[in-house]
Tab-separated table of C-alpha atoms in Angstrom:
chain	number	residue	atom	x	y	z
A	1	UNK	CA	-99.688	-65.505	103.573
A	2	UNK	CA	-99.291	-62.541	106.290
A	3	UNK	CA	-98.866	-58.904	104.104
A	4	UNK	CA	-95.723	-58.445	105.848
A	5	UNK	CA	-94.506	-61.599	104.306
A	6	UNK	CA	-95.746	-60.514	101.059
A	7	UNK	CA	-94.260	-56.966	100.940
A	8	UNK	CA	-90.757	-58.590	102.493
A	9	UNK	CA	-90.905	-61.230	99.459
A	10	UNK	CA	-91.163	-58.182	96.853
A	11	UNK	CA	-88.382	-56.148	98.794
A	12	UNK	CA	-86.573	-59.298	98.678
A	13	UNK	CA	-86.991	-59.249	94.800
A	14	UNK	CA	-85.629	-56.341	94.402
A	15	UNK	CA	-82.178	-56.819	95.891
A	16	UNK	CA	-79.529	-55.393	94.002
A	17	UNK	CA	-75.601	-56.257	94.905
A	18	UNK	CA	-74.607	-53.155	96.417
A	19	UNK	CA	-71.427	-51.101	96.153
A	20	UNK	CA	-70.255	-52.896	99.227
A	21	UNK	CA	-70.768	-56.631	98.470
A	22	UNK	CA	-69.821	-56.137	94.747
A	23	UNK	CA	-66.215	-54.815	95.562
A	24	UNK	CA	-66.510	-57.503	98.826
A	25	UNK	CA	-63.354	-59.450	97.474
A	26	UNK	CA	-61.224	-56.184	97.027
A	27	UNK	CA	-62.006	-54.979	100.627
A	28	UNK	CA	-61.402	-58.572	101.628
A	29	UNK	CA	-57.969	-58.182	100.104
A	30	UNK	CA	-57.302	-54.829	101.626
A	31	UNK	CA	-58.242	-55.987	105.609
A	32	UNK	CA	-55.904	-59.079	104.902
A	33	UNK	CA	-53.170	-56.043	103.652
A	34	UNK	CA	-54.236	-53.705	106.401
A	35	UNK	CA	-53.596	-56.720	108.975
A	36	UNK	CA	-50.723	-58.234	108.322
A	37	UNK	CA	-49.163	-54.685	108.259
A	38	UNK	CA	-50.559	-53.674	111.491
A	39	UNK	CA	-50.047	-56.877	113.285
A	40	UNK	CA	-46.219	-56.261	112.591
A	41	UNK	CA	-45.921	-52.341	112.670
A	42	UNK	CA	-47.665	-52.315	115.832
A	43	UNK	CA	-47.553	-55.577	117.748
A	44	UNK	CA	-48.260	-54.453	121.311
A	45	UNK	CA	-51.676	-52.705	120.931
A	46	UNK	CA	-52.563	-55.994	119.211
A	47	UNK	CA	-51.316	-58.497	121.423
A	48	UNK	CA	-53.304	-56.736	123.897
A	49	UNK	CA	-56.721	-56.714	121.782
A	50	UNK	CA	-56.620	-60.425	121.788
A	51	UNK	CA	-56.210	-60.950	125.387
A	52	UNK	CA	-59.465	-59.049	126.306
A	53	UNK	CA	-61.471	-61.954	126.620
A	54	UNK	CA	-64.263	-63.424	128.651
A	55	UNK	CA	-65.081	-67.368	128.923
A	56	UNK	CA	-63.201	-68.117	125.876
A	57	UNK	CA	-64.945	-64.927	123.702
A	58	UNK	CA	-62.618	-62.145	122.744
A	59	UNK	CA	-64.504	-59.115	123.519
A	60	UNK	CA	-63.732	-57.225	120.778
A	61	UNK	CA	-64.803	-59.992	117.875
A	62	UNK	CA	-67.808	-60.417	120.065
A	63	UNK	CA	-69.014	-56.619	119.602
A	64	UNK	CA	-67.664	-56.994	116.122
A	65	UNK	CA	-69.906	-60.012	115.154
A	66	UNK	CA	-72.724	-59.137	116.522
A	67	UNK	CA	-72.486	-55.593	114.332
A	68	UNK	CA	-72.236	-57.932	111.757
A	69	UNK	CA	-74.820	-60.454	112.086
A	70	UNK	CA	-77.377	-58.745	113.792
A	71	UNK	CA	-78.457	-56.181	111.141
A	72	UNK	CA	-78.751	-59.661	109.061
A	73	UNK	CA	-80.734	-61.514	111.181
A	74	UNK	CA	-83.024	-58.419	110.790
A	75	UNK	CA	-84.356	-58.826	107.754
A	76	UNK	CA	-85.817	-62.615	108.299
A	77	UNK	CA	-89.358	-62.797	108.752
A	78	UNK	CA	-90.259	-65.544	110.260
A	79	UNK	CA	-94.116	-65.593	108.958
A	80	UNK	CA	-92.438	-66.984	105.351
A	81	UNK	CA	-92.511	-70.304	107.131
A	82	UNK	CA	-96.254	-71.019	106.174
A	83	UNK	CA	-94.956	-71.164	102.604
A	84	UNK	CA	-92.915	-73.880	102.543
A	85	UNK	CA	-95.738	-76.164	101.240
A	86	UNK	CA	-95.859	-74.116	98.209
A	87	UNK	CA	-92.567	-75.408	96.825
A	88	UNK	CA	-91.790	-78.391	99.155
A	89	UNK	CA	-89.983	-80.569	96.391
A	90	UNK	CA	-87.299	-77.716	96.308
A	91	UNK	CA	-87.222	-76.922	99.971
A	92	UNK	CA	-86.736	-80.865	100.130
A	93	UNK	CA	-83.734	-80.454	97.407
A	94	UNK	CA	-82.027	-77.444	99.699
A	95	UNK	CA	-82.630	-79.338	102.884
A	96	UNK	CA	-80.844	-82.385	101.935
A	97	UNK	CA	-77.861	-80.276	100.233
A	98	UNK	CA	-77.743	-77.988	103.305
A	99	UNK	CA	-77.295	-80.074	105.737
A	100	UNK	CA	-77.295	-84.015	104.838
A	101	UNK	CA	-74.278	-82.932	101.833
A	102	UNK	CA	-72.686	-79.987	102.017
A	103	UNK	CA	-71.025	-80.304	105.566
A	104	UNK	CA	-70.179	-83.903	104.748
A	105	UNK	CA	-68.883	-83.360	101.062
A	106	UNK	CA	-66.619	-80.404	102.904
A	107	UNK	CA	-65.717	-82.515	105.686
A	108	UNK	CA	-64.548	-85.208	103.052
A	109	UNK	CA	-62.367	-82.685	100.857
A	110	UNK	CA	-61.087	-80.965	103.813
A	111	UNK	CA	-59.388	-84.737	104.496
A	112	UNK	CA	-58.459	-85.733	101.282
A	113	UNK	CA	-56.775	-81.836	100.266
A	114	UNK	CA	-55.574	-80.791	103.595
A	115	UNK	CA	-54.727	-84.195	105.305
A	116	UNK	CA	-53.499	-86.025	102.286
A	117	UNK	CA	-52.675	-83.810	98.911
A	118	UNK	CA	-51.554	-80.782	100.477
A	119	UNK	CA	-49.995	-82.272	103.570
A	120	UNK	CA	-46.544	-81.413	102.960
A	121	UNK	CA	-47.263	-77.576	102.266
A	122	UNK	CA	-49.055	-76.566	105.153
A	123	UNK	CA	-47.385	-76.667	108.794
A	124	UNK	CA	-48.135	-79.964	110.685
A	125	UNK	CA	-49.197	-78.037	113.887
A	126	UNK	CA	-52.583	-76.853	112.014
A	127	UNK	CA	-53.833	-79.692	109.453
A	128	UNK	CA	-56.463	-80.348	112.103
A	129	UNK	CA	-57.470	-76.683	112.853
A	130	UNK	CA	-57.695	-75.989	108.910
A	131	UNK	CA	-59.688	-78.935	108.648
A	132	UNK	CA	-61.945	-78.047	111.666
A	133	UNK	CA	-62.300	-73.981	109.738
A	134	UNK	CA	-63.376	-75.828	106.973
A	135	UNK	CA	-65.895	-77.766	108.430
A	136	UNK	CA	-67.845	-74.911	110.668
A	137	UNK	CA	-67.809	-72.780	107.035
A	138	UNK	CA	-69.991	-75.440	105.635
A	139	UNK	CA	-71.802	-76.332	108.395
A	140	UNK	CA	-74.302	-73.157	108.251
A	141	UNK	CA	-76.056	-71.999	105.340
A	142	UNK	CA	-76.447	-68.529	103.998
A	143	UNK	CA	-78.571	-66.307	105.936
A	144	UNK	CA	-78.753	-63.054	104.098
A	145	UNK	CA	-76.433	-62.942	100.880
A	146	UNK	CA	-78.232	-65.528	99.339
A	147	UNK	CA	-81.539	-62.821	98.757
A	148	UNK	CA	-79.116	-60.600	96.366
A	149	UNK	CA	-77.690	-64.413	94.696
A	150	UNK	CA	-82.218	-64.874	94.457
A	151	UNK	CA	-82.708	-61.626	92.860
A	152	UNK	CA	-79.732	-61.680	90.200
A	153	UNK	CA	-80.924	-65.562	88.945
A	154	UNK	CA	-84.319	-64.209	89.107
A	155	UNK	CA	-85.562	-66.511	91.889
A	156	UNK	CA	-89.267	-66.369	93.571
A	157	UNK	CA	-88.937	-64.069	96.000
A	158	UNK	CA	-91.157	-66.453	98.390
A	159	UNK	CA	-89.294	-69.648	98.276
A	160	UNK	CA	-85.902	-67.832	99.328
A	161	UNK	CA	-87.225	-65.987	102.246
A	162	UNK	CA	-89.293	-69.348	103.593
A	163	UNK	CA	-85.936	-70.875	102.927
A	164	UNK	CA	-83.580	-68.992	104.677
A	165	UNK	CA	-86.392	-68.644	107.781
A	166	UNK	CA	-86.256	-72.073	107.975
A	167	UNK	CA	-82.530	-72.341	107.148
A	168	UNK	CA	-82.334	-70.122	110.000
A	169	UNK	CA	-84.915	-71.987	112.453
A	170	UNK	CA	-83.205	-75.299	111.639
A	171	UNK	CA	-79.861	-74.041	112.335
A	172	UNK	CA	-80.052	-73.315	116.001
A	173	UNK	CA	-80.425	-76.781	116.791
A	174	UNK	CA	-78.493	-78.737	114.128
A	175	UNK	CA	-75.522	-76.637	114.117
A	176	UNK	CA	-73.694	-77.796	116.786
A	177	UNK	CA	-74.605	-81.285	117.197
A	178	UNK	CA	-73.359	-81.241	113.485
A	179	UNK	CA	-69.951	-79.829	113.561
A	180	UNK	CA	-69.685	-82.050	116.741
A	181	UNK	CA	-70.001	-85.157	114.667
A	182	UNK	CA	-67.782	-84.182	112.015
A	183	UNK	CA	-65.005	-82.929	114.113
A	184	UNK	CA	-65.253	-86.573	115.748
A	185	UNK	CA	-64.994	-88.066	112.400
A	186	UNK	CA	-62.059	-86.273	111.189
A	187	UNK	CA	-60.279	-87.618	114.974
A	188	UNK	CA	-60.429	-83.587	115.823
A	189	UNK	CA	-61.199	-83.078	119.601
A	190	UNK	CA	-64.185	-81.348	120.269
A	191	UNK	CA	-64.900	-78.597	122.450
A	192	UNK	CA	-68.319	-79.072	123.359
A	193	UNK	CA	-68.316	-76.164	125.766
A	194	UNK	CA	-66.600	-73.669	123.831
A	195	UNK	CA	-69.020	-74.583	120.589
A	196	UNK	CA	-72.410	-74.621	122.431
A	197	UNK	CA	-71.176	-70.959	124.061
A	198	UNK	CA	-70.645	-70.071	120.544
A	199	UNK	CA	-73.553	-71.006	119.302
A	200	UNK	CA	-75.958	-69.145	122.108
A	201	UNK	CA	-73.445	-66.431	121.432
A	202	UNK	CA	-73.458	-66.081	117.819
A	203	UNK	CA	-76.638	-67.767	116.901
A	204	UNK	CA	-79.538	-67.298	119.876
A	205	UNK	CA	-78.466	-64.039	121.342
A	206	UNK	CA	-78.165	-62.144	118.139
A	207	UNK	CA	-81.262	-63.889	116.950
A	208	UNK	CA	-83.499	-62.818	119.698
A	209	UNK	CA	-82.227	-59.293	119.577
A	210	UNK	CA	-82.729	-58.832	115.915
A	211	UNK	CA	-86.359	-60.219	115.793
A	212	UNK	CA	-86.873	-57.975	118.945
A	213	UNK	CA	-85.860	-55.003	116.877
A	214	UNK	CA	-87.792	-56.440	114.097
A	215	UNK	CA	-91.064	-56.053	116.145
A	216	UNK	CA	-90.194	-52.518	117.496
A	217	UNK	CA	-89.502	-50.856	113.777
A	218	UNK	CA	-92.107	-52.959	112.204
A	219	UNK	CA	-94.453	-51.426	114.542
A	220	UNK	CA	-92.984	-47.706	114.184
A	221	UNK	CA	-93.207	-48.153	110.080
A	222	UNK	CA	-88.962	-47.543	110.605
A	223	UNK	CA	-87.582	-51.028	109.721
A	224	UNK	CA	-86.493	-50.450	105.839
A	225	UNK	CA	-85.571	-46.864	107.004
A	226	UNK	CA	-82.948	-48.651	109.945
A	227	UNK	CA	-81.721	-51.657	108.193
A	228	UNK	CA	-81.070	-49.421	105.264
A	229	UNK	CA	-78.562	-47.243	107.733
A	230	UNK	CA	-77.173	-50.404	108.997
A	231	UNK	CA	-76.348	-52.241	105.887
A	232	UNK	CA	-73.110	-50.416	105.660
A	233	UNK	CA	-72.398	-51.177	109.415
A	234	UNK	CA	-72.456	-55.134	108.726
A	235	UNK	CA	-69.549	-54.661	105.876
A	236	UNK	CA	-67.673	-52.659	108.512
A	237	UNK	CA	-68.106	-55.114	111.282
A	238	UNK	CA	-66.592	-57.703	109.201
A	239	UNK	CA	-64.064	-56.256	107.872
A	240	UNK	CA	-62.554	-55.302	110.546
A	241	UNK	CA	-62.267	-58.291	112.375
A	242	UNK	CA	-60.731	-59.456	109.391
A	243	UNK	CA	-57.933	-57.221	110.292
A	244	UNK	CA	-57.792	-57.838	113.565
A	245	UNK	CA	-57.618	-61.484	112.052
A	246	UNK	CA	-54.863	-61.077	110.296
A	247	UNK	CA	-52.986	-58.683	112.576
A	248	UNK	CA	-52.323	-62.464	114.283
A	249	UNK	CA	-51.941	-64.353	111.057
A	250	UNK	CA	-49.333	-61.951	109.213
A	251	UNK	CA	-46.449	-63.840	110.547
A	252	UNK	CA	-47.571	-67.452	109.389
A	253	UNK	CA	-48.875	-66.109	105.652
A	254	UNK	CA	-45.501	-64.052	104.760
A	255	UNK	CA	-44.185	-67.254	105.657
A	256	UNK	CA	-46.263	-69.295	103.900
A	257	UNK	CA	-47.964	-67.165	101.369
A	258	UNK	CA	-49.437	-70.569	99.335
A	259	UNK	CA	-51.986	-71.427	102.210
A	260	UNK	CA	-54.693	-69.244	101.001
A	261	UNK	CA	-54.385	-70.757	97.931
A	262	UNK	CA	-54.740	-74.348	99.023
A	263	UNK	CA	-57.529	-73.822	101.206
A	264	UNK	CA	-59.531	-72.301	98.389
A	265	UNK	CA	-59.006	-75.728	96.105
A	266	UNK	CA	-61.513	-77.852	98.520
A	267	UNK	CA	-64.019	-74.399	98.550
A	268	UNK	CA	-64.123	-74.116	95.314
A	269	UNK	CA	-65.137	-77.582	94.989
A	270	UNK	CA	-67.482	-78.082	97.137
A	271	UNK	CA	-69.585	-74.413	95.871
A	272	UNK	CA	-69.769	-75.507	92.615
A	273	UNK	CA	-70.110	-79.847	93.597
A	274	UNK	CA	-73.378	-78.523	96.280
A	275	UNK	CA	-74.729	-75.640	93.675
A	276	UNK	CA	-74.937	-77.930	90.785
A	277	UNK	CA	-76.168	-80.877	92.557
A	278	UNK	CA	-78.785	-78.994	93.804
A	279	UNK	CA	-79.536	-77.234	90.854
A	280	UNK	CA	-80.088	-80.893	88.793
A	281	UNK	CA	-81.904	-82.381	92.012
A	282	UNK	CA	-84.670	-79.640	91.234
A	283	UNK	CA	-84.610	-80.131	87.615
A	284	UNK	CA	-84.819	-83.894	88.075
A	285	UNK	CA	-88.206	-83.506	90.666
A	286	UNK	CA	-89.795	-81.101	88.063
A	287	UNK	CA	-89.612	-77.770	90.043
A	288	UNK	CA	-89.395	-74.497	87.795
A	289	UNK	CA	-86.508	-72.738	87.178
A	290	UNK	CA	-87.495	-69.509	89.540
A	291	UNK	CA	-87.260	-72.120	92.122
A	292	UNK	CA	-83.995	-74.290	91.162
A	293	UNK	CA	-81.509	-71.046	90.791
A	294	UNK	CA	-82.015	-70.054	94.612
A	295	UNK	CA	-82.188	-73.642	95.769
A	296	UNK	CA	-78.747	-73.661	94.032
A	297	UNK	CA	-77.198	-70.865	95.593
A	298	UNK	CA	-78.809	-71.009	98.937
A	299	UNK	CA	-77.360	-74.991	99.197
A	300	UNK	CA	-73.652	-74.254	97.976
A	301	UNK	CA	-73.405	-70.527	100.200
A	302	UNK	CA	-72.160	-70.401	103.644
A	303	UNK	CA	-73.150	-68.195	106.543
A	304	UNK	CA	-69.061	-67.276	107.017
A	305	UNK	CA	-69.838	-64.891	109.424
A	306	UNK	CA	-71.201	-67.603	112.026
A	307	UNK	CA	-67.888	-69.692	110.487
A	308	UNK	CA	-65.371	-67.027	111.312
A	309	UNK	CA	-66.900	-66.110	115.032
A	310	UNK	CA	-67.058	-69.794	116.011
A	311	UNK	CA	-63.476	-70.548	114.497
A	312	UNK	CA	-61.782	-67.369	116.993
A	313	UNK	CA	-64.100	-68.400	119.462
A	314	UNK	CA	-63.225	-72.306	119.433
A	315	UNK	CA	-59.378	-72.057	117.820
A	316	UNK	CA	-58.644	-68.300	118.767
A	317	UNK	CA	-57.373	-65.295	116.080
A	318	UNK	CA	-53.335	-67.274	114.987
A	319	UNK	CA	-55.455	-70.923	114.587
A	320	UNK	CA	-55.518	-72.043	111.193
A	321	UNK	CA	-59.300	-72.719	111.440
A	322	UNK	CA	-59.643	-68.522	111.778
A	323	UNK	CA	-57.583	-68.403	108.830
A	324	UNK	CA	-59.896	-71.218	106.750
A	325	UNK	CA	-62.674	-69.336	107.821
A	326	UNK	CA	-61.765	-66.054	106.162
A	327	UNK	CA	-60.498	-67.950	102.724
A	328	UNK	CA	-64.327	-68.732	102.731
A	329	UNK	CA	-65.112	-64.540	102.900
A	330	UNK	CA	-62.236	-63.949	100.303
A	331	UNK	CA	-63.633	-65.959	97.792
A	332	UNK	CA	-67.386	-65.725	97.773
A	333	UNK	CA	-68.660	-63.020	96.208
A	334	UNK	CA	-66.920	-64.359	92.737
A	335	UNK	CA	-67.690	-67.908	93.004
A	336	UNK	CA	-71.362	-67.505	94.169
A	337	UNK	CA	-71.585	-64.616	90.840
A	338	UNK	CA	-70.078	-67.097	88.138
A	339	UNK	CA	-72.851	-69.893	89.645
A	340	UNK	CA	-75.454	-67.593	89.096
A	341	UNK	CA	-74.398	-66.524	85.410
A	342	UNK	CA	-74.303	-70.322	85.159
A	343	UNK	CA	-77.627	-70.629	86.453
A	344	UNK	CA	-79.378	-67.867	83.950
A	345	UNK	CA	-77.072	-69.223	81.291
A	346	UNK	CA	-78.751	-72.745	81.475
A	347	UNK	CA	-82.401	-71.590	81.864
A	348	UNK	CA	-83.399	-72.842	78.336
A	349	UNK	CA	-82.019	-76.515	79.154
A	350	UNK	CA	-83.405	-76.512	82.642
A	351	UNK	CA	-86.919	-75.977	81.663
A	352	UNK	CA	-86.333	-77.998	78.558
A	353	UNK	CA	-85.770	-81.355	81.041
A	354	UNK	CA	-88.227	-80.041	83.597
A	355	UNK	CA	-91.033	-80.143	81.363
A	356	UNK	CA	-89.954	-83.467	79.829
């Protein structure tokens, strides 16, 4: 194991939920507020926001996201790969939930909620956009989120950060190829173009640059001093393309308020379906419990930032997929915290089957 790896894990350990990502749902709340209001107090300067794009990307989001996921991408040290033979039986669980369930299990309540239960609520021009939102949020896992869910179930430090590195490795080739499949499933056309040009620009750009800048600070002794500065920056970024979001959506939720509340039903479900499959898978292989609780988290979380630029990118800002997207952001700082107080909650059964 490299010493950067090492002193990475123990930083990792560490992680606290910050004043940011602990109030995340309230500022959620507030961009969606801020939005709607300025999308109809000031029209104009907003219509012309969203027509300053290039190949499909609106120039704006594009800036915005990369503020957002860059500072992320950051903190991934690559060098954790050589670890995943120390707990391969719950990188094996994780795998399989990240990306041979979760997308699917989404992909199937996205259909049966949005296509069938809820069919008659929501407006007949965007069932297959909502569906498509839902799909790219659970096609991606969790890149850096999931090291504050690690610390608060008291996960090893070393099995999330291999995870998410090769979460993260994994993802630039799979991601694609995979919503590809399940748009075609779900009879949803598929930009091919637009989606690979989303995922060089949101996945392989910002990846390169970050690990770039990763070399330079590590080298200068500055790279807890930077990301520290930028943390704040990320939060920012997001939120306000969230408003910028729903500068374009106002009109549709004031008049149809309920649609938040029916995309959450199949998110819901499939956090706590993925997070407690998961969570059994490990118990029923025999890993320890250190292990189980970020395997959990890390397979039911979703890298939403990736989900929302992809969805503008593909669907543009007023598509419903934009819209699914963001339900994702709204909801999962308090879903992903009651599935860890499950997770420390349960420790004493866990081990008690693991050991049996």
């Amino acid at each position: 194991m490299s010493a950067q790896c090492e002193i990475t894990a123990r930083k990792a350990a560490g992680a606290e939920l910050g004043f940011f990502e602990r109030w995340l749902t309230l500022w959620v709340f507030l961009s969606i507020v801020a939005g709607i209001a300025l999308g109809q107090l000031a029209p104009a300067p907003v219509q012309i926001l969203g027509k300053l794009e290039v190949a499909q990307v609106n120039l704006p989001v594009g800036l915005l996201i990369w503020l957002m996921i860059i500072p992320m991408l950051m903190k991934i040290d690559f060098s954790a790969l050589n670890q995943v033979k120390k707990h391969w039986r719950g990188i094996g669980v994780t795998l399989f939930i990240n990306w041979g369930v979760k997308p699917f299990s989404m992909a199937l309540l996205a259909w049966l909620f949005i296509r069938v239960a809820f069919a008659t609520w929501l407006p007949a021009e965007q069932i297959d956009s909502y569906i498509a939102g839902l799909i790219l949020l659970a096609a991606a896992p969790c890149t850096a989120m999931v090291f504050v869910w690690s610390s608060l179930s008291k996960g090893d430090p070393l099995f999330t950060l291999s995870q998410v590195a090769l979460n993260d490795t994994i993802m630039v080739f799979a991601f694609a190829p995979l919503v590809g499949l399940l748009l075609g499933v779900a009879s949803i056309t598929v930009p091919w173009d637009t989606l690979l040009l989303s995922v060089v620009m949101y996945i392989v750009i910002p990846l390169a640059i970050a690990q770039a800048l990763r070399r330079v600070l590590l080298a200068r002794g500055a790279l807890d001093i930077v990301l520290a500065r930028l943390h704040p920056v990320g939060i920012l970024a997001l939120l306000a393309t969230l408003v910028l979001l729903f500068a374009f959506q106002g009109k549709a939720i004031l008049a149809q308020p309920l649609i938040i509340l029916l995309l959450a039903v199949p998110i819901l479900i499939q956090v706590y379906f993925n997070s407690m499959l998961a969570y059994w898978l490990n118990r029923t292989v025999g890993e320890v419990h250190s292990v189980a609780g970020p395997s959990a988290l890390i397979g039911a979380s979703n890298f939403f930032e990736l989900a929302v630029a992809a969805a503008i990118s593909i669907y543009g800002f007023e598509s419903g997929a934009a819209l699914a997207t963001v339900v994702g952001v709204l909801i999962e700082v308090p879903v992903m915290l009651s599935v860890v107080r499950i997770v420390n909650g349960s420790k004493t059964w866990y081990e008690r089957g693991a050991q049996s």
